[in-house]
Coordinates of C-alpha atoms in Angstrom, one line a residue:
Chain A
M1 CA 127.5 74.9 135.4
N2 CA 130.1 76.9 134.7
H3 CA 130.5 80.4 134.6
S4 CA 134.0 81.3 133.9
Y5 CA 133.7 83.3 130.4
N6 CA 133.4 87.3 129.9
H7 CA 132.8 88.8 127.0
S8 CA 134.9 92.2 126.6
L9 CA 133.9 94.8 124.1
S10 CA 136.4 96.1 121.4
A11 CA 138.3 99.4 123.5
N12 CA 136.3 102.3 121.1
S13 CA 133.1 100.3 120.9
P14 CA 130.1 102.3 121.1
L15 CA 128.1 100.7 123.3
T16 CA 126.8 100.7 126.3
K17 CA 126.5 97.2 128.4
K18 CA 123.0 97.9 130.4
S19 CA 122.5 94.4 132.2
V20 CA 123.5 91.2 132.4
N21 CA 121.8 88.2 133.6
R22 CA 123.2 84.4 134.1
C23 CA 120.8 82.2 131.6
F24 CA 120.9 78.3 131.0
D25 CA 124.2 78.3 129.6
G26 CA 125.2 81.5 128.7
E27 CA 123.9 84.8 129.6
Q28 CA 121.1 87.3 128.3
H29 CA 122.6 90.7 127.7
Y30 CA 121.8 94.3 127.0
Y31 CA 123.2 97.1 124.9
S32 CA 122.4 101.0 124.2
H33 CA 124.4 102.9 121.5
Q34 CA 124.4 106.0 119.7
S35 CA 122.6 105.5 116.0
T36 CA 123.6 107.1 112.8
S37 CA 120.1 106.2 111.2
T38 CA 118.4 106.9 113.4
K39 CA 119.5 109.8 115.0
T40 CA 118.5 108.4 118.4
P41 CA 119.6 106.4 120.9
M42 CA 118.8 102.1 120.3
T43 CA 118.4 99.7 122.8
F44 CA 118.7 96.0 121.9
S45 CA 119.2 92.7 124.0
I46 CA 121.7 89.2 123.1
Y47 CA 121.8 86.8 124.0
L48 CA 125.2 84.9 124.0
P49 CA 125.7 81.2 124.6
D50 CA 128.8 80.3 127.5
E51 CA 130.2 79.1 123.3
A52 CA 130.4 82.7 122.1
L53 CA 131.5 83.9 126.2
A54 CA 133.9 81.8 125.2
G55 CA 135.3 84.0 122.1
R56 CA 134.3 80.9 119.7
L57 CA 132.6 82.0 116.1
C58 CA 128.9 81.3 116.8
P59 CA 125.3 81.3 114.7
A60 CA 124.0 84.2 115.4
I61 CA 119.7 85.2 114.4
L62 CA 118.5 88.7 113.8
Y63 CA 114.5 88.3 115.8
L64 CA 111.9 91.5 114.8
S65 CA 109.5 92.2 116.7
G66 CA 105.9 93.4 116.3
L67 CA 104.2 96.1 116.4
T68 CA 103.9 97.9 119.6
C69 CA 106.7 95.9 121.0
N70 CA 110.3 96.4 122.0
A71 CA 113.5 94.3 122.9
D72 CA 112.0 93.0 126.3
N73 CA 108.7 91.7 125.1
V74 CA 110.8 88.3 122.5
T75 CA 113.5 88.6 126.1
H76 CA 111.0 88.1 128.8
K77 CA 108.5 86.3 126.7
A78 CA 109.5 84.1 123.6
H79 CA 111.1 81.8 125.6
F80 CA 114.2 81.0 122.8
Q81 CA 117.2 81.2 125.8
Q82 CA 117.1 77.3 126.5
K83 CA 117.5 77.0 122.5
C84 CA 120.5 79.1 121.7
S85 CA 122.1 77.6 125.0
E86 CA 121.6 73.8 124.3
L87 CA 122.8 75.0 120.5
G88 CA 125.1 77.4 120.9
M89 CA 123.3 80.3 119.3
I90 CA 123.7 84.1 119.7
L91 CA 120.4 85.7 119.1
I92 CA 119.8 89.2 118.8
A93 CA 116.5 91.4 119.4
P94 CA 116.3 95.2 118.8
D95 CA 114.0 97.5 118.6
T96 CA 110.8 97.9 116.4
S97 CA 111.9 102.1 115.9
P98 CA 113.9 104.9 117.6
R99 CA 112.2 105.9 120.0
S100 CA 111.5 110.2 122.1
S101 CA 113.8 110.0 125.2
E102 CA 115.6 113.0 127.3
G103 CA 116.8 115.4 124.4
H104 CA 115.7 113.4 121.6
D105 CA 112.0 113.7 119.7
V106 CA 111.0 111.8 117.7
P107 CA 107.8 111.8 115.1
N108 CA 104.8 109.9 116.4
D109 CA 101.4 108.8 115.3
E110 CA 98.0 108.3 117.5
R111 CA 97.5 105.2 115.9
Y112 CA 99.9 101.9 117.5
F113 CA 100.8 101.0 113.9
V114 CA 102.3 104.1 112.6
G115 CA 105.3 105.3 114.4
Q116 CA 107.3 104.7 117.6
G117 CA 106.7 100.8 117.4
A118 CA 106.1 100.5 114.4
S119 CA 108.8 101.6 111.6
Y120 CA 108.4 98.4 109.5
Y121 CA 111.7 98.4 109.0
V122 CA 112.3 100.5 106.2
D123 CA 114.1 103.4 105.2
A124 CA 111.0 105.9 104.9
T125 CA 111.3 109.4 102.2
Q126 CA 108.4 111.5 104.1
A127 CA 108.4 114.7 106.8
P128 CA 108.6 113.8 109.5
W129 CA 109.4 110.4 109.1
A130 CA 113.1 110.9 107.1
D131 CA 114.6 112.2 109.8
N132 CA 114.5 109.2 112.1
F133 CA 112.5 106.0 110.4
N134 CA 115.3 104.6 108.7
M135 CA 115.3 101.2 110.4
Q136 CA 116.2 99.7 107.4
S137 CA 119.9 100.8 107.5
Y138 CA 119.5 100.5 111.1
I139 CA 119.0 96.8 111.1
V140 CA 121.1 95.9 107.1
D141 CA 123.5 97.9 107.5
E142 CA 124.7 100.5 110.9
L143 CA 123.9 97.3 113.5
Y144 CA 124.7 94.3 111.7
D145 CA 127.8 96.2 111.2
L146 CA 128.6 96.4 115.1
L147 CA 126.9 92.9 116.0
R148 CA 130.1 91.4 113.7
S149 CA 132.2 94.2 115.1
E150 CA 131.5 93.7 118.2
F151 CA 130.6 89.5 119.4
P152 CA 132.0 86.7 117.6
I153 CA 129.2 86.1 115.1
H154 CA 129.8 83.4 112.4
S155 CA 126.5 84.0 110.3
I156 CA 123.5 85.3 110.3
G157 CA 119.8 84.6 110.1
I158 CA 117.1 86.9 110.0
T159 CA 113.3 85.8 111.6
G160 CA 110.2 88.1 113.2
H161 CA 107.2 88.6 113.7
S162 CA 104.0 90.0 112.6
M163 CA 105.0 93.3 111.8
G164 CA 108.8 91.2 112.7
G165 CA 108.3 89.1 110.0
H166 CA 107.4 90.6 106.8
G167 CA 110.6 92.8 108.5
A168 CA 112.6 89.6 107.8
L169 CA 111.0 88.4 105.0
L170 CA 111.5 91.8 102.7
L171 CA 115.2 92.5 104.2
G172 CA 115.9 88.9 104.1
F173 CA 115.1 88.8 100.3
K174 CA 116.4 91.9 99.5
F175 CA 120.1 91.5 101.4
P176 CA 120.5 87.6 100.2
S177 CA 124.2 87.8 100.8
K178 CA 123.9 89.6 104.3
F179 CA 121.9 86.6 105.5
V180 CA 121.8 82.7 105.9
S181 CA 118.8 81.6 106.6
V182 CA 115.3 83.5 106.7
S183 CA 111.5 82.4 109.5
A184 CA 108.8 84.2 110.5
L185 CA 106.2 83.6 113.2
S186 CA 103.5 85.1 112.0
P187 CA 104.4 87.7 109.5
V188 CA 102.3 90.5 107.6
C189 CA 102.7 89.2 104.2
A190 CA 102.4 92.2 102.1
A191 CA 102.2 95.0 103.9
S192 CA 101.4 97.4 100.9
E193 CA 98.1 95.7 100.5
S194 CA 97.4 95.5 104.1
A195 CA 95.4 98.2 106.2
W196 CA 97.8 97.6 108.9
G197 CA 100.8 98.6 106.6
E198 CA 98.8 100.7 103.9
A199 CA 98.6 103.7 106.7
A200 CA 101.9 103.7 107.8
Y201 CA 103.6 103.5 104.0
T202 CA 101.5 106.3 103.0
E203 CA 103.3 107.9 106.0
Y204 CA 106.2 106.9 105.2
F205 CA 106.3 106.8 101.4
G206 CA 103.7 109.1 100.5
K207 CA 102.3 108.2 97.1
D208 CA 105.1 106.6 95.2
E209 CA 104.1 103.2 94.6
S210 CA 107.3 102.1 93.5
L211 CA 108.7 102.5 97.4
W212 CA 106.0 100.6 98.3
S213 CA 106.3 97.8 96.1
Q214 CA 109.7 97.9 97.1
A215 CA 109.4 97.2 100.7
D216 CA 106.6 94.7 100.3
A217 CA 107.6 91.1 101.3
S218 CA 106.0 89.3 98.9
K219 CA 106.0 91.6 95.5
T220 CA 110.3 91.6 96.9
I221 CA 110.0 88.1 96.9
E222 CA 108.6 87.3 93.9
K223 CA 110.9 89.6 92.1
V224 CA 114.5 88.3 93.4
G225 CA 113.2 85.3 93.0
Q226 CA 114.9 82.2 95.1
Q227 CA 117.0 82.8 97.4
Y228 CA 117.1 80.2 100.6
S229 CA 117.4 75.8 100.4
S230 CA 114.2 76.7 102.4
I231 CA 112.2 79.4 104.4
L232 CA 110.1 78.7 107.3
V233 CA 106.8 79.9 108.5
D234 CA 104.7 79.3 111.4
Q235 CA 100.8 80.2 111.8
G236 CA 98.1 80.4 113.6
A237 CA 95.1 78.7 112.5
A238 CA 92.9 80.8 115.2
D239 CA 95.0 84.0 114.8
N240 CA 92.5 87.3 114.9
F241 CA 94.8 88.9 112.5
L242 CA 94.5 86.3 109.6
A243 CA 90.7 86.5 109.6
E244 CA 90.7 90.5 109.1
G245 CA 93.2 90.0 106.6
Q246 CA 96.3 91.9 108.1
L247 CA 98.2 88.8 106.9
Q248 CA 97.7 88.1 103.5
T249 CA 99.9 84.6 104.1
S250 CA 98.2 82.9 101.1
K251 CA 100.1 86.1 99.5
L252 CA 103.3 85.1 100.2
Q253 CA 102.5 80.9 99.4
Q254 CA 101.7 82.8 96.0
A255 CA 105.2 84.7 95.5
C256 CA 106.9 81.5 96.8
E257 CA 105.2 79.6 94.5
K258 CA 106.4 82.3 91.4
A259 CA 109.5 82.7 93.0
K260 CA 110.5 79.2 93.0
Q261 CA 111.4 79.6 96.2
P262 CA 110.9 76.4 99.2
L263 CA 108.3 77.3 101.3
T264 CA 107.4 75.6 104.6
L265 CA 104.3 76.4 105.7
R266 CA 102.4 75.6 109.0
Y267 CA 98.9 76.3 109.9
Q268 CA 99.1 74.9 113.8
A269 CA 95.5 74.5 115.1
G270 CA 94.2 76.8 117.6
H271 CA 96.7 79.2 117.7
D272 CA 96.8 82.9 118.3
H273 CA 99.0 85.8 117.9
S274 CA 99.7 86.1 121.0
Y275 CA 103.5 84.7 122.8
Y276 CA 102.3 82.4 123.6
F277 CA 102.6 81.1 119.8
I278 CA 105.5 82.3 119.7
Q279 CA 107.0 80.5 122.4
S280 CA 104.9 76.9 121.4
V281 CA 107.5 77.0 117.8
I282 CA 110.3 79.0 118.3
N283 CA 112.7 76.0 118.8
D284 CA 111.5 74.8 115.7
H285 CA 113.2 78.1 114.4
I286 CA 116.3 78.1 116.0
E287 CA 116.7 75.0 114.7
H288 CA 115.8 76.0 110.8
H289 CA 118.3 79.2 111.2
W290 CA 121.0 76.4 112.8
R291 CA 121.1 74.0 109.7
M292 CA 121.1 76.4 107.7
A293 CA 124.8 77.8 109.3
Q294 CA 125.7 74.7 109.4
L295 CA 125.6 74.9 105.6
S296 CA 126.9 78.2 105.5
Chain B
M1 CA 99.2 69.9 117.2
N2 CA 95.2 69.0 117.6
H3 CA 92.9 70.8 118.8
S4 CA 89.4 69.9 119.5
Y5 CA 89.4 69.5 123.8
N6 CA 87.4 71.9 125.6
H7 CA 87.5 72.0 129.6
S8 CA 83.9 73.1 130.7
L9 CA 83.3 74.2 134.3
S10 CA 80.8 72.4 136.3
A11 CA 77.4 73.9 135.9
N12 CA 77.7 76.7 139.7
S13 CA 81.1 77.5 139.3
P14 CA 82.4 80.1 141.0
L15 CA 84.9 80.7 138.5
T16 CA 85.1 83.3 135.4
K17 CA 87.7 82.6 132.8
K18 CA 89.4 85.4 131.9
S19 CA 91.5 84.7 129.2
V20 CA 92.4 81.5 127.4
N21 CA 95.6 80.9 124.7
R22 CA 96.7 78.1 123.0
C23 CA 99.8 77.3 123.7
F24 CA 102.2 75.0 122.5
D25 CA 99.8 71.0 123.5
G26 CA 97.7 72.7 125.6
E27 CA 96.2 76.0 126.8
Q28 CA 96.9 78.8 129.4
H29 CA 93.7 79.8 130.8
Y30 CA 93.1 82.2 133.7
Y31 CA 90.3 83.0 136.3
S32 CA 89.2 85.2 138.7
H33 CA 87.1 84.5 141.6
Q34 CA 85.4 85.8 144.8
S35 CA 87.5 84.4 148.0
T36 CA 85.9 83.9 151.1
S37 CA 89.3 83.4 152.7
T38 CA 90.7 87.3 151.8
K39 CA 86.7 89.0 150.8
T40 CA 88.2 90.0 147.7
P41 CA 88.4 88.9 143.9
M42 CA 91.0 86.2 143.5
T43 CA 92.9 86.2 139.9
F44 CA 95.0 82.5 138.6
S45 CA 96.5 81.6 136.0
I46 CA 96.4 77.6 135.1
Y47 CA 98.2 75.6 132.3
L48 CA 95.6 72.8 131.2
P49 CA 98.0 70.3 128.6
D50 CA 95.8 68.2 125.9
E51 CA 95.2 65.6 128.5
A52 CA 93.7 67.5 131.2
L53 CA 91.6 69.7 128.5
A54 CA 90.4 66.1 127.0
G55 CA 89.4 65.2 131.1
R56 CA 91.9 63.1 131.2
L57 CA 93.4 63.4 135.6
C58 CA 96.7 65.2 135.3
P59 CA 99.6 66.0 138.2
A60 CA 99.1 69.3 139.0
I61 CA 101.4 72.3 140.8
L62 CA 100.7 75.2 142.4
Y63 CA 103.6 77.3 141.6
L64 CA 103.5 80.0 144.8
S65 CA 105.3 83.1 143.0
G66 CA 107.4 85.6 145.1
L67 CA 107.8 90.0 146.9
T68 CA 105.7 91.8 144.2
C69 CA 104.4 89.8 141.5
N70 CA 101.3 88.5 140.7
A71 CA 99.8 85.7 138.5
D72 CA 101.6 87.3 135.7
N73 CA 105.5 87.1 136.0
V74 CA 106.1 83.4 136.2
T75 CA 103.1 82.4 133.3
H76 CA 104.5 85.5 130.9
K77 CA 108.4 84.2 132.1
A78 CA 109.3 81.3 134.2
H79 CA 108.8 79.1 130.3
F80 CA 107.0 76.2 132.0
Q81 CA 104.5 75.6 129.9
Q82 CA 106.6 73.6 126.9
K83 CA 107.8 71.3 129.8
C84 CA 104.2 70.9 131.2
S85 CA 102.9 70.2 127.7
E86 CA 105.3 67.2 127.2
L87 CA 104.7 66.0 130.2
G88 CA 101.2 66.5 130.7
M89 CA 100.9 68.6 134.0
I90 CA 98.7 71.2 134.8
L91 CA 100.3 74.1 136.4
I92 CA 98.3 76.6 138.6
A93 CA 100.2 80.5 140.1
P94 CA 98.1 82.2 142.5
D95 CA 98.6 85.9 143.4
T96 CA 100.7 86.4 145.5
S97 CA 98.3 88.6 147.8
P98 CA 95.0 90.4 147.9
R99 CA 94.6 93.3 146.4
S100 CA 92.9 96.4 146.6
S101 CA 90.7 96.5 143.5
E102 CA 87.1 98.3 142.7
G103 CA 84.7 98.3 146.1
H104 CA 87.4 96.7 147.9
D105 CA 90.0 98.9 149.8
V106 CA 92.4 95.9 151.2
P107 CA 95.3 97.0 153.8
N108 CA 98.7 98.0 152.4
D109 CA 102.0 99.4 153.1
E110 CA 105.0 101.3 151.6
R111 CA 107.4 98.6 152.2
Y112 CA 107.3 96.3 148.9
F113 CA 107.9 93.3 151.6
V114 CA 104.8 93.9 153.5
G115 CA 101.2 94.4 152.3
Q116 CA 99.0 93.6 148.6
G117 CA 101.8 91.4 147.1
A118 CA 104.0 89.8 149.8
S119 CA 101.7 87.2 152.0
Y120 CA 103.7 85.8 152.5
Y121 CA 101.3 82.8 152.4
V122 CA 100.1 82.7 156.3
D123 CA 97.0 83.4 157.5
A124 CA 97.5 86.9 159.5
T125 CA 96.3 87.8 163.4
Q126 CA 96.7 90.9 163.4
A127 CA 94.9 94.6 162.6
P128 CA 94.3 95.6 160.1
W129 CA 95.9 92.4 158.1
A130 CA 94.0 89.9 159.4
D131 CA 91.0 90.2 157.3
N132 CA 91.6 90.0 154.0
F133 CA 95.2 88.3 154.9
N134 CA 94.7 84.2 155.6
M135 CA 96.4 83.6 151.8
Q136 CA 97.3 80.2 153.8
S137 CA 93.8 79.3 154.3
Y138 CA 93.6 80.9 150.4
I139 CA 96.0 78.4 149.2
V140 CA 95.7 74.9 151.2
D141 CA 91.8 74.7 151.8
E142 CA 90.0 77.5 149.6
L143 CA 91.7 77.5 146.1
Y144 CA 92.6 73.8 147.1
D145 CA 89.4 72.3 147.0
L146 CA 87.9 74.6 144.4
L147 CA 90.7 73.8 141.7
R148 CA 90.2 69.7 142.8
S149 CA 86.5 70.8 141.7
E150 CA 86.3 72.7 139.1
F151 CA 89.6 71.1 136.7
P152 CA 91.0 66.9 136.3
I153 CA 93.6 66.8 139.4
H154 CA 95.4 63.8 139.7
S155 CA 98.1 65.1 142.5
I156 CA 99.5 68.5 143.9
G157 CA 103.0 69.2 144.4
I158 CA 103.9 73.0 145.3
T159 CA 106.9 74.7 144.9
G160 CA 107.9 78.7 144.2
H161 CA 110.2 81.3 144.2
S162 CA 112.1 83.4 147.0
M163 CA 109.1 84.4 149.6
G164 CA 106.7 81.8 147.3
G165 CA 108.9 79.7 147.5
H166 CA 109.0 79.9 151.1
G167 CA 105.3 79.3 151.5
A168 CA 105.8 76.4 148.9
L169 CA 108.2 74.7 152.0
L170 CA 106.3 76.0 154.7
L171 CA 102.2 74.8 153.5
G172 CA 104.8 71.8 151.7
F173 CA 105.5 70.4 155.5
K174 CA 102.7 71.7 157.5
F175 CA 100.1 70.0 155.2
P176 CA 102.1 66.7 153.8
S177 CA 98.3 65.4 153.4
K178 CA 98.2 67.5 151.1
F179 CA 101.0 67.3 149.1
V180 CA 103.3 64.3 146.6
S181 CA 105.8 67.2 146.1
V182 CA 107.5 70.0 147.2
S183 CA 110.7 72.5 145.4
A184 CA 111.8 75.7 145.5
L185 CA 113.6 78.0 143.8
S186 CA 115.7 80.6 145.8
P187 CA 113.4 80.5 148.5
V188 CA 113.4 82.8 151.4
C189 CA 114.4 79.7 154.3
A190 CA 113.4 81.0 157.0
A191 CA 111.3 84.0 157.4
S192 CA 111.1 85.0 160.9
E193 CA 115.2 85.1 161.0
S194 CA 115.5 87.5 157.8
A195 CA 114.9 91.3 157.3
W196 CA 111.8 91.1 155.1
G197 CA 110.6 88.5 156.7
E198 CA 110.6 90.2 160.0
A199 CA 108.6 93.2 159.4
A200 CA 106.1 91.2 157.6
Y201 CA 105.4 88.9 160.4
T202 CA 106.3 92.0 162.7
E203 CA 102.4 93.6 161.2
Y204 CA 100.7 90.4 160.5
F205 CA 101.8 88.3 164.1
G206 CA 102.9 91.0 166.2
K207 CA 104.7 90.0 169.1
D208 CA 103.6 86.1 169.5
E209 CA 106.8 84.4 168.8
S210 CA 104.8 81.6 168.8
L211 CA 102.8 82.4 165.5
W212 CA 106.6 83.3 164.0
S213 CA 107.9 79.9 164.8
Q214 CA 104.7 77.7 163.3
A215 CA 105.5 80.7 160.0
D216 CA 108.9 79.5 159.6
A217 CA 109.4 76.6 156.8
S218 CA 113.2 75.9 158.5
K219 CA 111.4 75.4 162.0
T220 CA 108.8 74.3 160.7
I221 CA 110.6 71.0 159.2
E222 CA 113.2 70.8 162.0
K223 CA 109.9 70.3 163.7
V224 CA 108.3 67.9 161.8
G225 CA 110.7 65.8 160.1
Q226 CA 110.9 64.0 157.2
Q227 CA 107.6 64.3 154.8
Y228 CA 108.7 63.7 151.6
S229 CA 111.0 61.2 149.7
S230 CA 113.6 64.1 149.1
I231 CA 112.9 67.8 147.6
L232 CA 114.9 69.9 145.5
V233 CA 116.2 72.8 146.1
D234 CA 117.8 75.4 143.5
Q235 CA 119.7 78.6 144.4
G236 CA 121.7 81.0 142.3
A237 CA 125.4 81.4 143.8
A238 CA 125.1 85.2 142.5
D239 CA 122.4 85.9 143.2
N240 CA 122.3 89.0 145.7
F241 CA 119.9 88.9 148.2
L242 CA 121.8 85.2 149.3
A243 CA 124.7 87.7 150.1
E244 CA 122.6 89.7 152.3
G245 CA 121.0 87.7 154.8
Q246 CA 118.1 87.8 153.0
L247 CA 116.9 83.7 151.7
Q248 CA 119.7 81.9 154.7
T249 CA 119.8 78.0 152.1
S250 CA 122.4 77.0 155.2
K251 CA 119.5 77.1 157.7
L252 CA 117.0 74.4 155.3
Q253 CA 120.2 73.1 154.7
Q254 CA 120.6 72.1 158.9
A255 CA 116.8 71.2 159.3
C256 CA 116.9 68.7 156.4
E257 CA 119.3 67.3 157.9
K258 CA 117.9 67.3 161.6
A259 CA 114.5 66.3 160.2
K260 CA 116.3 63.5 158.2
Q261 CA 114.5 65.4 155.0
P262 CA 116.4 64.0 152.0
L263 CA 117.6 67.1 150.1
T264 CA 118.7 68.1 146.6
L265 CA 120.1 72.2 146.8
R266 CA 122.2 72.9 144.5
Y267 CA 123.8 76.0 144.2
Q268 CA 124.2 77.4 139.9
A269 CA 127.5 79.2 139.6
G270 CA 126.9 82.9 137.6
H271 CA 123.2 82.7 138.6
D272 CA 121.2 85.9 140.6
H273 CA 117.6 86.0 141.5
S274 CA 115.9 86.7 138.3
Y275 CA 113.5 85.2 136.5
Y276 CA 116.3 84.4 134.1
F277 CA 117.2 81.8 136.6
I278 CA 114.1 80.3 137.4
Q279 CA 113.7 79.5 133.7
S280 CA 116.7 78.0 133.6
V281 CA 116.3 75.3 136.3
I282 CA 112.5 75.2 135.9
N283 CA 112.0 72.0 133.8
D284 CA 114.3 70.1 136.6
H285 CA 111.7 71.4 138.9
I286 CA 108.9 70.3 136.9
E287 CA 109.8 66.4 136.1
H288 CA 110.6 65.7 139.7
H289 CA 107.2 66.7 140.6
W290 CA 106.7 64.2 138.2
R291 CA 108.5 62.3 138.7
M292 CA 107.3 62.2 142.7
A293 CA 103.8 62.0 141.4
Q294 CA 103.7 58.7 139.7
L295 CA 104.8 57.6 143.0
S296 CA 101.7 58.6 144.8

């Protein structure tokens, strides 16, 4: 393994480097920055293969995490680094919401599916959330542009797990000019019609049902029609949240049929909702985004 | 992925199953049991590939973790499950020491390199440690026999990281009839001559220098001579603990030369002491143990 590269931030970069660890043939970095979208500090992790450290343009994947997670969970437990090293891909994991920190008092809720750790990657319109909970703008505009200006990124695909899978499907189909590929792991498929999502959207959007629909992944896909040559979704067949009706995978399947959006949907026998499942299928997702990037 | 197998414990098993998660083509299990060696409850994780779940004898690796860790760190962060699934290997991760719990008051020390989380896998002879800190007996006798009776194990290799790498080298060469293969990641190579180990052995063995030598991996290898056709050791070249003198890799190299024990020693450029390093090389260690098991 060679180690003679060194990625440099731009002269006036808003990013602060928090940590660097060599990992396979690349480096796992963490950065923080002050976000204009959320009015708080935000942290993300980014895996840079040696190709990127040497300044070569690489395809990137934006990974949106699920309820209660931050950037650490996927970075420590999803095991994406080996495949990204092999293929020369960048993977970015942002936080799941703005958070309170010294000098920053951010609203929260006792329920784990509302508030900090549970943004649903939407721009909230209701008090007290609207000031900080602007994660759609953060992901699709602010972080997106920041990544493109600070790292050698060829193209960006989007994926995610659970609530983050919903975010990937939603943002991928709302902003198809920004992303070259979409996939999801155990996604919430119709947030506006699941118990978790109903609680969150009641807080973030109040009673305006048009906002609920605009923030629903399956409804958005049905509305905008085919955008990608194919999308990949993996779902554990023994996932308790599937049985409980939080995920509603069949609604995604119906929406893709109506939209004529090709969908590879795989129910994996015996698998649950955990990072043990994520690590079991993530290599296929990285390869999906890699193949799509070659065509873009 | 098929999922039609189900491993059963023996009728009078002392093990209590704590969790099961499907992971690749196998399952990640956790068990706890009351240990006669440590006089406390002990917890370990075990990855069982489908071959083992179907009752077929599989080669196994015993992974000893480093200072401050328990079974979770390696199970969540080392990324061994994919390769074990591919090759049909079992991997067992015990805790690093007995621990205090409700009804069990176990001695401890404020220093992170002495006491709970820092057993060094030896049998302590000094108060207050000798009652509970019998991790050599726990690993090599009690857990070893328990694993063989409760799981379809063909043969056992031993590996570990840092303090656990020392444990793997020490126990592998003290008890070569029990293990078919040895490897280590970033090992402490000579505990009796490193600052961490000196502090621990002063507590566990007092001033009896013969006990210190018997619990030193490099001295043990030099004394007992070649036991394995080869052993594999990976070390991050940018590991701070190497520079600080805690690891003393050169002592292992010298001991293996004197013992005529073939050693593959790899210094990996840019890599540190973290789980990012462990995951970068662990597949090679799993394959090392798999190859040795084929010959046993």
